[in-house]
Amino acid sequence: FQAEDGIRDVAVTGVQTCALPISVSSPALYFGSEPTTGVYRAASGQFNISILGTNLFTLSATGLTINGTGTFTGGISGGTFT
């Protein structure tokens, strides 16, 4: 876990909350050398992943959205793909 202020790495255990301002270009949890790639919450009830400041993954109660193209090995079954 990298603290958003970039000061230190912190071991995290138990329940944690984040009250810092977060966005696609400044995720709450990110890699120290790449602060625009990480995990954030764009809206209530969402889990998002940004890569280089672009939202590529959104998970919510209504489903999963993946932005961009994918390369898959193995199979995908069920559902409707557009």
CSV table of N, CA, C and O in Angstrom, one decimal:
chain,number,residue,atom,x,y,z
A,1,PHE,N,0.8,-1.2,0.0
A,1,PHE,CA,0.0,0.0,0.0
A,1,PHE,C,0.9,1.2,0.0
A,1,PHE,O,1.8,1.3,0.8
A,2,GLN,N,0.6,2.2,-0.9
A,2,GLN,CA,1.4,3.4,-0.9
A,2,GLN,C,0.5,4.5,-0.4
A,2,GLN,O,-0.6,4.8,-1.0
A,3,ALA,N,0.9,5.3,0.6
A,3,ALA,CA,0.1,6.4,1.1
A,3,ALA,C,0.0,7.4,-0.1
A,3,ALA,O,1.0,7.6,-0.8
A,4,GLU,N,-1.2,8.0,-0.2
A,4,GLU,CA,-1.4,9.0,-1.3
A,4,GLU,C,-0.4,10.1,-1.3
A,4,GLU,O,-0.1,10.7,-2.3
A,5,ASP,N,0.0,10.5,-0.1
A,5,ASP,CA,0.9,11.6,0.0
A,5,ASP,C,2.3,11.3,-0.5
A,5,ASP,O,3.2,12.1,-0.6
A,6,GLY,N,2.6,10.0,-0.8
A,6,GLY,CA,3.9,9.6,-1.4
A,6,GLY,C,5.0,9.5,-0.4
A,6,GLY,O,6.1,9.3,-0.7
A,7,ILE,N,4.7,9.7,0.9
A,7,ILE,CA,5.8,9.8,1.9
A,7,ILE,C,6.3,8.5,2.3
A,7,ILE,O,7.5,8.3,2.4
A,8,ARG,N,5.4,7.4,2.4
A,8,ARG,CA,5.9,6.2,2.9
A,8,ARG,C,5.0,5.0,2.5
A,8,ARG,O,3.9,5.2,2.1
A,9,ASP,N,5.6,3.8,2.6
A,9,ASP,CA,4.8,2.6,2.4
A,9,ASP,C,4.3,2.2,3.8
A,9,ASP,O,5.0,2.3,4.8
A,10,VAL,N,3.1,1.7,3.8
A,10,VAL,CA,2.5,1.3,5.1
A,10,VAL,C,1.9,0.0,5.0
A,10,VAL,O,1.2,-0.3,4.0
A,11,ALA,N,2.1,-0.9,6.0
A,11,ALA,CA,1.5,-2.2,6.0
A,11,ALA,C,0.1,-2.0,6.5
A,11,ALA,O,-0.1,-1.3,7.5
A,12,VAL,N,-0.9,-2.5,5.8
A,12,VAL,CA,-2.3,-2.3,6.2
A,12,VAL,C,-3.0,-3.6,6.6
A,12,VAL,O,-2.9,-4.6,5.9
A,13,THR,N,-3.6,-3.5,7.8
A,13,THR,CA,-4.4,-4.7,8.3
A,13,THR,C,-5.7,-4.2,8.8
A,13,THR,O,-5.9,-3.0,9.1
A,14,GLY,N,-6.7,-5.1,8.8
A,14,GLY,CA,-8.0,-4.8,9.4
A,14,GLY,C,-8.8,-3.9,8.4
A,14,GLY,O,-8.5,-3.8,7.2
A,15,VAL,N,-9.8,-3.2,8.9
A,15,VAL,CA,-10.7,-2.4,8.1
A,15,VAL,C,-10.1,-1.0,8.0
A,15,VAL,O,-9.7,-0.4,9.0
A,16,GLN,N,-10.0,-0.5,6.8
A,16,GLN,CA,-9.4,0.8,6.5
A,16,GLN,C,-10.4,1.7,5.7
A,16,GLN,O,-11.1,1.2,4.9
A,17,THR,N,-10.3,2.9,5.9
A,17,THR,CA,-11.1,3.9,5.1
A,17,THR,C,-10.2,4.9,4.6
A,17,THR,O,-9.1,5.2,5.1
A,18,CYS,N,-10.7,5.6,3.5
A,18,CYS,CA,-9.9,6.6,2.9
A,18,CYS,C,-10.8,7.8,2.7
A,18,CYS,O,-11.7,7.8,2.0
A,19,ALA,N,-10.4,8.9,3.3
A,19,ALA,CA,-11.2,10.2,3.2
A,19,ALA,C,-10.5,11.2,2.3
A,19,ALA,O,-10.9,12.3,2.1
A,20,LEU,N,-9.4,10.8,1.7
A,20,LEU,CA,-8.7,11.7,0.8
A,20,LEU,C,-9.4,11.9,-0.5
A,20,LEU,O,-10.2,11.0,-1.0
A,21,PRO,N,-9.3,13.0,-1.2
A,21,PRO,CA,-9.9,13.2,-2.5
A,21,PRO,C,-9.2,12.3,-3.5
A,21,PRO,O,-8.0,12.2,-3.6
A,22,ILE,N,-10.1,11.5,-4.2
A,22,ILE,CA,-9.5,10.5,-5.1
A,22,ILE,C,-10.2,10.7,-6.4
A,22,ILE,O,-11.4,11.2,-6.5
A,23,SER,N,-9.5,10.3,-7.5
A,23,SER,CA,-10.1,10.4,-8.8
A,23,SER,C,-9.3,9.4,-9.8
A,23,SER,O,-8.4,8.8,-9.4
A,24,VAL,N,-9.8,9.4,-11.0
A,24,VAL,CA,-9.2,8.5,-12.0
A,24,VAL,C,-7.7,8.9,-12.2
A,24,VAL,O,-6.8,8.0,-12.4
A,25,SER,N,-7.3,10.1,-12.1
A,25,SER,CA,-5.9,10.5,-12.3
A,25,SER,C,-5.1,10.6,-11.0
A,25,SER,O,-3.9,10.8,-11.0
A,26,SER,N,-5.8,10.3,-9.8
A,26,SER,CA,-5.1,10.3,-8.5
A,26,SER,C,-5.8,9.3,-7.6
A,26,SER,O,-6.5,9.6,-6.7
A,27,PRO,N,-5.6,8.0,-8.0
A,27,PRO,CA,-6.3,6.9,-7.2
A,27,PRO,C,-5.8,6.9,-5.7
A,27,PRO,O,-4.7,7.3,-5.4
A,28,ALA,N,-6.7,6.3,-4.9
A,28,ALA,CA,-6.3,6.3,-3.4
A,28,ALA,C,-5.2,5.2,-3.2
A,28,ALA,O,-4.4,5.5,-2.3
A,29,LEU,N,-5.3,4.1,-3.8
A,29,LEU,CA,-4.2,3.1,-3.7
A,29,LEU,C,-3.5,3.0,-5.0
A,29,LEU,O,-4.1,2.8,-6.1
A,30,TYR,N,-2.2,3.2,-5.0
A,30,TYR,CA,-1.4,3.2,-6.2
A,30,TYR,C,0.0,2.7,-6.0
A,30,TYR,O,0.4,2.6,-4.9
A,31,PHE,N,0.7,2.5,-7.1
A,31,PHE,CA,2.1,2.1,-7.1
A,31,PHE,C,2.9,3.3,-6.9
A,31,PHE,O,2.7,4.3,-7.6
A,32,GLY,N,3.9,3.3,-6.0
A,32,GLY,CA,4.7,4.4,-5.7
A,32,GLY,C,5.3,5.1,-6.9
A,32,GLY,O,5.4,6.3,-7.0
A,33,SER,N,5.8,4.3,-7.8
A,33,SER,CA,6.5,4.9,-9.0
A,33,SER,C,5.5,5.3,-10.1
A,33,SER,O,5.9,5.9,-11.1
A,34,GLU,N,4.2,5.0,-9.9
A,34,GLU,CA,3.2,5.3,-11.0
A,34,GLU,C,1.9,5.7,-10.3
A,34,GLU,O,1.0,5.0,-10.2
A,35,PRO,N,1.8,7.0,-9.8
A,35,PRO,CA,0.7,7.4,-9.0
A,35,PRO,C,-0.6,7.6,-9.8
A,35,PRO,O,-1.6,7.9,-9.2
A,36,THR,N,-0.6,7.4,-11.1
A,36,THR,CA,-1.9,7.5,-11.9
A,36,THR,C,-2.4,6.1,-12.2
A,36,THR,O,-3.4,6.0,-12.9
A,37,THR,N,-1.8,5.0,-11.6
A,37,THR,CA,-2.3,3.7,-11.8
A,37,THR,C,-2.7,3.1,-10.5
A,37,THR,O,-1.8,3.0,-9.6
A,38,GLY,N,-4.0,2.7,-10.3
A,38,GLY,CA,-4.4,2.2,-9.0
A,38,GLY,C,-5.8,2.0,-8.9
A,38,GLY,O,-6.6,1.9,-9.8
A,39,VAL,N,-6.3,1.9,-7.6
A,39,VAL,CA,-7.7,1.7,-7.3
A,39,VAL,C,-8.3,2.9,-6.7
A,39,VAL,O,-7.7,3.6,-5.9
A,40,TYR,N,-9.6,3.2,-7.1
A,40,TYR,CA,-10.3,4.4,-6.6
A,40,TYR,C,-11.8,4.1,-6.7
A,40,TYR,O,-12.2,3.1,-7.2
A,41,ARG,N,-12.6,5.0,-6.2
A,41,ARG,CA,-14.0,4.9,-6.2
A,41,ARG,C,-14.6,6.1,-6.9
A,41,ARG,O,-14.5,7.2,-6.4
A,42,ALA,N,-15.1,5.9,-8.1
A,42,ALA,CA,-15.6,7.1,-8.9
A,42,ALA,C,-17.0,7.6,-8.4
A,42,ALA,O,-17.3,8.7,-8.5
A,43,ALA,N,-17.8,6.6,-7.8
A,43,ALA,CA,-19.1,7.0,-7.3
A,43,ALA,C,-19.4,6.0,-6.2
A,43,ALA,O,-18.8,4.9,-6.1
A,44,SER,N,-20.5,6.3,-5.5
A,44,SER,CA,-20.9,5.4,-4.4
A,44,SER,C,-21.2,4.0,-5.0
A,44,SER,O,-21.9,3.9,-6.0
A,45,GLY,N,-20.8,3.0,-4.4
A,45,GLY,CA,-21.1,1.6,-4.8
A,45,GLY,C,-20.2,1.1,-6.0
A,45,GLY,O,-20.6,0.2,-6.7
A,46,GLN,N,-19.2,1.8,-6.3
A,46,GLN,CA,-18.3,1.4,-7.4
A,46,GLN,C,-16.9,1.1,-7.0
A,46,GLN,O,-16.4,1.7,-6.0
A,47,PHE,N,-16.3,0.2,-7.7
A,47,PHE,CA,-14.9,-0.1,-7.5
A,47,PHE,C,-14.2,0.1,-8.8
A,47,PHE,O,-14.6,-0.5,-9.8
A,48,ASN,N,-13.2,0.9,-8.9
A,48,ASN,CA,-12.6,1.3,-10.2
A,48,ASN,C,-11.1,1.0,-10.2
A,48,ASN,O,-10.5,1.2,-9.1
A,49,ILE,N,-10.6,0.7,-11.3
A,49,ILE,CA,-9.1,0.6,-11.5
A,49,ILE,C,-8.7,1.5,-12.7
A,49,ILE,O,-9.3,1.5,-13.7
A,50,SER,N,-7.7,2.4,-12.4
A,50,SER,CA,-7.2,3.3,-13.5
A,50,SER,C,-5.8,2.8,-13.8
A,50,SER,O,-5.0,2.4,-13.0
A,51,ILE,N,-5.5,3.0,-15.1
A,51,ILE,CA,-4.1,2.7,-15.6
A,51,ILE,C,-3.7,4.0,-16.4
A,51,ILE,O,-4.4,4.4,-17.3
A,52,LEU,N,-2.6,4.6,-15.9
A,52,LEU,CA,-2.1,5.8,-16.4
A,52,LEU,C,-3.2,6.9,-16.6
A,52,LEU,O,-3.3,7.6,-17.5
A,53,GLY,N,-4.0,7.0,-15.5
A,53,GLY,CA,-5.0,8.1,-15.5
A,53,GLY,C,-6.3,7.8,-16.3
A,53,GLY,O,-7.1,8.7,-16.4
A,54,THR,N,-6.5,6.6,-16.8
A,54,THR,CA,-7.7,6.3,-17.5
A,54,THR,C,-8.4,5.1,-16.8
A,54,THR,O,-7.8,4.1,-16.5
A,55,ASN,N,-9.7,5.3,-16.6
A,55,ASN,CA,-10.5,4.3,-16.0
A,55,ASN,C,-10.7,3.1,-17.0
A,55,ASN,O,-11.2,3.3,-18.1
A,56,LEU,N,-10.2,2.0,-16.6
A,56,LEU,CA,-10.3,0.8,-17.5
A,56,LEU,C,-11.2,-0.3,-16.9
A,56,LEU,O,-11.6,-1.2,-17.6
A,57,PHE,N,-11.6,-0.2,-15.6
A,57,PHE,CA,-12.4,-1.3,-15.0
A,57,PHE,C,-13.3,-0.6,-14.0
A,57,PHE,O,-12.9,0.1,-13.1
A,58,THR,N,-14.6,-1.0,-14.1
A,58,THR,CA,-15.6,-0.5,-13.1
A,58,THR,C,-16.4,-1.7,-12.7
A,58,THR,O,-17.0,-2.4,-13.5
A,59,LEU,N,-16.5,-2.0,-11.4
A,59,LEU,CA,-17.4,-3.0,-10.9
A,59,LEU,C,-18.4,-2.4,-9.9
A,59,LEU,O,-18.1,-1.6,-9.1
A,60,SER,N,-19.7,-2.7,-10.2
A,60,SER,CA,-20.8,-2.2,-9.3
A,60,SER,C,-21.8,-3.2,-9.2
A,60,SER,O,-21.7,-4.3,-9.7
A,61,ALA,N,-22.9,-2.9,-8.5
A,61,ALA,CA,-24.0,-3.8,-8.2
A,61,ALA,C,-24.7,-4.2,-9.6
A,61,ALA,O,-25.3,-5.2,-9.7
A,62,THR,N,-24.6,-3.3,-10.6
A,62,THR,CA,-25.2,-3.6,-11.9
A,62,THR,C,-24.4,-4.4,-12.8
A,62,THR,O,-24.8,-4.7,-13.9
A,63,GLY,N,-23.1,-4.6,-12.5
A,63,GLY,CA,-22.3,-5.4,-13.4
A,63,GLY,C,-20.8,-4.9,-13.5
A,63,GLY,O,-20.4,-4.1,-12.7
A,64,LEU,N,-20.2,-5.3,-14.5
A,64,LEU,CA,-18.8,-5.1,-14.7
A,64,LEU,C,-18.6,-4.4,-16.0
A,64,LEU,O,-19.2,-4.8,-17.0
A,65,THR,N,-17.8,-3.3,-16.1
A,65,THR,CA,-17.5,-2.6,-17.3
A,65,THR,C,-16.0,-2.6,-17.5
A,65,THR,O,-15.3,-2.2,-16.6
A,66,ILE,N,-15.6,-3.0,-18.6
A,66,ILE,CA,-14.2,-3.0,-19.0
A,66,ILE,C,-14.0,-2.1,-20.2
A,66,ILE,O,-14.6,-2.4,-21.2
A,67,ASN,N,-13.2,-1.0,-20.1
A,67,ASN,CA,-13.0,-0.1,-21.2
A,67,ASN,C,-11.8,-0.5,-21.9
A,67,ASN,O,-10.7,-0.8,-21.3
A,68,GLY,N,-11.8,-0.6,-23.3
A,68,GLY,CA,-10.7,-1.0,-24.1
A,68,GLY,C,-10.9,-2.4,-24.6
A,68,GLY,O,-12.0,-2.9,-24.6
A,69,THR,N,-9.9,-2.9,-25.2
A,69,THR,CA,-9.9,-4.2,-25.8
A,69,THR,C,-9.3,-5.3,-24.9
A,69,THR,O,-8.6,-4.9,-23.9
A,70,GLY,N,-9.6,-6.5,-25.1
A,70,GLY,CA,-9.1,-7.6,-24.3
A,70,GLY,C,-8.5,-8.7,-25.1
A,70,GLY,O,-8.9,-9.0,-26.2
A,71,THR,N,-7.6,-9.4,-24.5
A,71,THR,CA,-7.0,-10.6,-25.0
A,71,THR,C,-7.3,-11.7,-24.0
A,71,THR,O,-6.9,-11.5,-22.8
A,72,PHE,N,-7.9,-12.8,-24.4
A,72,PHE,CA,-8.3,-13.8,-23.5
A,72,PHE,C,-7.6,-15.1,-23.9
A,72,PHE,O,-7.5,-15.4,-25.1
A,73,THR,N,-7.2,-15.9,-22.9
A,73,THR,CA,-6.8,-17.2,-23.1
A,73,THR,C,-7.8,-18.1,-22.4
A,73,THR,O,-8.3,-17.7,-21.3
A,74,GLY,N,-8.1,-19.3,-22.9
A,74,GLY,CA,-9.2,-20.1,-22.3
A,74,GLY,C,-10.5,-19.6,-22.9
A,74,GLY,O,-10.6,-19.1,-24.0
A,75,GLY,N,-11.6,-19.9,-22.2
A,75,GLY,CA,-12.9,-19.6,-22.7
A,75,GLY,C,-13.7,-18.6,-21.9
A,75,GLY,O,-13.4,-18.3,-20.8
A,76,ILE,N,-14.7,-18.0,-22.6
A,76,ILE,CA,-15.7,-17.2,-22.0
A,76,ILE,C,-17.0,-17.7,-22.3
A,76,ILE,O,-17.3,-18.0,-23.5
A,77,SER,N,-17.9,-17.9,-21.3
A,77,SER,CA,-19.2,-18.5,-21.6
A,77,SER,C,-20.3,-17.6,-20.9
A,77,SER,O,-20.1,-17.0,-19.9
A,78,GLY,N,-21.5,-17.7,-21.5
A,78,GLY,CA,-22.7,-17.1,-20.9
A,78,GLY,C,-22.7,-15.6,-21.2
A,78,GLY,O,-21.8,-15.0,-21.6
A,79,GLY,N,-23.9,-15.0,-20.9
A,79,GLY,CA,-24.0,-13.5,-21.0
A,79,GLY,C,-24.1,-13.1,-22.5
A,79,GLY,O,-24.1,-13.8,-23.4
A,80,THR,N,-24.2,-11.8,-22.6
A,80,THR,CA,-24.2,-11.1,-23.9
A,80,THR,C,-23.0,-10.2,-24.0
A,80,THR,O,-22.7,-9.4,-23.1
A,81,PHE,N,-22.3,-10.3,-25.1
A,81,PHE,CA,-21.1,-9.6,-25.4
A,81,PHE,C,-21.4,-8.6,-26.5
A,81,PHE,O,-21.8,-9.0,-27.6
A,82,THR,N,-21.1,-7.3,-26.3
A,82,THR,CA,-21.2,-6.4,-27.4
A,82,THR,C,-20.0,-5.6,-27.7
A,82,THR,O,-19.1,-5.6,-26.8
